[in-house]
Amino acid sequence: YETLEVGGEVFYYYDGVFYAPGRRTGDYVVVPAPPGAVVGDLPHDAVEVTIGGRRLFEARGVYYVSVRRDGRLSWVVTTP
């Protein structure tokens, strides 16, 4: 899994699923993908789509666009 910070909030990501800390210590809840989140790997079921001339990847209703960050390929949650 990856630990992410988006808009000052902490999230965890694994294979297309985003989690946030729950109310009790050690609890986690599944949350919608936060726009702007940058992840290192696409979900295993992501498929390439072209929308409005933009090359995106979609998995389970979440769209990602590729970016170069610190010299490596990453993926940003975006809107189509």
Backbone as numpy.savetxt, mean C-alpha at the origin, in Angstrom:
# Nx Ny Nz CAx CAy CAz Cx Cy Cz
6.34 -8.44 6.93 5.50 -7.26 6.93 6.38 -6.02 6.93
5.78 -4.89 6.57 6.48 -3.61 6.57 5.77 -2.67 7.54
6.54 -1.83 8.21 5.99 -0.78 9.05 6.01 0.51 8.24
4.89 1.21 8.18 4.77 2.43 7.38 4.26 3.56 8.25
4.63 4.77 7.88 4.03 5.94 8.50 3.40 6.78 7.40
2.13 7.07 7.56 1.38 7.86 6.57 0.60 8.92 7.33
0.88 10.18 7.05 0.16 11.26 7.71 0.31 11.24 9.22
1.47 10.81 9.69 1.73 10.77 11.13 1.15 9.55 11.84
0.50 8.65 11.11 -0.06 7.44 11.71 0.76 6.23 11.29
0.85 5.25 12.18 1.60 4.03 11.91 0.66 2.96 11.36
1.13 2.30 10.30 0.41 1.20 9.69 1.39 0.05 9.47
0.84 -1.12 9.31 1.62 -2.28 8.95 1.03 -2.83 7.66
1.90 -3.41 6.83 1.48 -3.87 5.51 2.06 -5.25 5.26
1.21 -6.13 4.72 1.69 -7.43 4.29 0.82 -7.92 3.14
1.43 -8.11 1.99 0.79 -8.68 0.80 -0.57 -8.05 0.48
-0.61 -6.72 0.51 -1.82 -6.00 0.11 -2.80 -5.72 1.22
-2.50 -6.16 2.44 -3.39 -5.91 3.57 -2.71 -4.90 4.49
-3.48 -3.88 4.86 -2.98 -2.84 5.76 -3.61 -3.02 7.13
-2.79 -2.85 8.15 -3.23 -3.01 9.54 -2.86 -1.75 10.31
-3.60 -1.49 11.37 -3.28 -0.41 12.29 -3.34 -0.98 13.70
-2.63 -0.34 14.63 -2.70 -0.82 16.02 -4.13 -0.74 16.53
-4.54 -1.75 17.28 -5.87 -1.76 17.88 -5.90 -0.98 19.18
-7.02 -1.03 19.83 -7.18 -0.30 21.09 -6.38 -0.89 22.24
-6.21 -2.22 22.20 -5.44 -2.87 23.26 -4.05 -3.19 22.75
-3.08 -3.14 23.62 -1.70 -3.45 23.26 -1.62 -4.82 22.61
-0.97 -4.88 21.48 -0.80 -6.14 20.77 -1.91 -6.47 19.79
-2.99 -5.69 19.79 -4.09 -5.91 18.84 -3.84 -5.13 17.56
-4.30 -5.69 16.45 -4.21 -5.03 15.16 -5.55 -5.18 14.46
-5.91 -4.16 13.68 -7.15 -4.20 12.93 -6.84 -3.95 11.46
-7.56 -4.64 10.58 -7.41 -4.41 9.15 -8.10 -3.09 8.82
-7.40 -2.25 8.04 -7.92 -0.93 7.68 -7.83 -0.74 6.17
-8.59 0.21 5.62 -8.46 0.51 4.19 -7.04 1.00 3.88
-6.60 0.75 2.66 -5.27 1.21 2.24 -5.18 2.72 2.34
-4.21 3.25 3.09 -4.10 4.70 3.20 -3.47 5.31 1.94
-4.17 6.24 1.27 -3.59 6.88 0.09 -2.23 7.50 0.43
-1.28 7.29 -0.47 0.06 7.83 -0.26 1.01 6.88 0.42
0.50 5.75 0.92 1.38 4.76 1.55 2.37 4.23 0.52
3.62 4.11 0.91 4.66 3.58 0.03 5.07 2.21 0.54
4.95 1.20 -0.33 5.29 -0.18 0.04 6.37 -0.72 -0.87
7.10 -1.69 -0.37 8.22 -2.25 -1.12 7.84 -3.32 -2.12
6.69 -3.96 -1.90 6.27 -5.05 -2.78 4.79 -4.95 -3.10
4.46 -5.29 -4.32 3.06 -5.37 -4.70 2.44 -6.64 -4.12
1.14 -6.64 -3.91 0.48 -7.88 -3.51 0.67 -8.95 -4.59
0.66 -10.21 -4.19 0.92 -11.29 -5.13 -0.13 -11.36 -6.25
-1.32 -10.82 -6.00 -2.39 -10.91 -7.01 -2.60 -9.61 -7.79
-1.64 -8.71 -7.73 -1.77 -7.44 -8.46 -1.70 -7.68 -9.97
-2.53 -6.94 -10.70 -2.52 -7.01 -12.15 -2.31 -5.61 -12.72
-1.63 -5.56 -13.84 -1.37 -4.27 -14.50 -2.63 -3.80 -15.21
-2.94 -2.51 -15.03 -4.07 -1.89 -15.72 -3.62 -0.52 -16.22
-4.27 -0.04 -17.27 -4.00 1.30 -17.77 -5.29 2.10 -17.64
-5.23 3.20 -16.92 -6.39 4.06 -16.71 -5.99 5.49 -17.03
-6.67 6.09 -17.98 -6.35 7.46 -18.36 -4.92 7.62 -18.82
-4.37 6.58 -19.44 -2.99 6.62 -19.93 -1.95 6.34 -18.86
-2.39 6.11 -17.62 -1.46 5.82 -16.52 -1.34 4.32 -16.32
-0.11 3.85 -16.17 0.14 2.43 -15.89 0.06 2.24 -14.38
-0.93 1.49 -13.95 -1.15 1.21 -12.54 -1.20 -0.29 -12.32
-1.17 -0.67 -11.07 -1.38 -2.06 -10.69 -2.52 -2.09 -9.70
-3.40 -3.08 -9.85 -4.59 -3.16 -9.00 -4.64 -4.51 -8.32
-5.00 -4.49 -7.05 -5.21 -5.72 -6.29 -6.32 -5.48 -5.28
-7.38 -6.24 -5.39 -8.49 -6.18 -4.43 -9.05 -4.78 -4.25
-9.12 -4.01 -5.36 -9.70 -2.67 -5.32 -8.75 -1.57 -4.91
-7.48 -1.90 -4.67 -6.47 -0.90 -4.31 -5.54 -0.72 -5.51
-5.23 0.54 -5.83 -4.38 0.86 -6.96 -3.01 1.34 -6.48
-1.98 0.92 -7.21 -0.60 1.27 -6.89 0.06 1.83 -8.14
0.95 2.79 -7.95 1.76 3.32 -9.04 3.23 3.14 -8.64
4.07 2.81 -9.61 5.48 2.57 -9.31 6.24 3.88 -9.18
7.22 3.89 -8.28 8.11 5.04 -8.09 9.50 4.51 -7.76
10.50 5.33 -8.04 11.86 5.01 -7.61 12.09 5.76 -6.31
12.51 5.05 -5.29 12.74 5.67 -3.98 14.04 5.10 -3.42
14.98 5.98 -3.15 16.30 5.56 -2.65 16.94 4.54 -3.58
16.73 4.73 -4.89 17.36 3.87 -5.88 16.68 2.53 -6.10
15.54 2.30 -5.44 14.86 1.02 -5.67 13.39 1.25 -6.00
12.81 0.27 -6.65 11.42 0.37 -7.06 10.50 0.19 -5.85
9.56 1.09 -5.70 8.55 1.01 -4.64 7.19 1.26 -5.27
6.16 1.14 -4.46 4.79 1.27 -4.94 4.00 2.18 -4.02
3.27 3.13 -4.60 2.49 4.09 -3.82 1.01 3.83 -4.04
0.26 3.77 -2.94 -1.19 3.64 -3.03 -1.74 4.93 -3.63
-2.56 4.80 -4.66 -3.06 5.97 -5.37 -4.54 5.76 -5.75
-5.12 6.79 -6.31 -6.47 6.67 -6.85 -6.36 6.54 -8.36
-7.27 5.80 -8.98 -7.17 5.60 -10.43 -7.50 6.87 -11.21
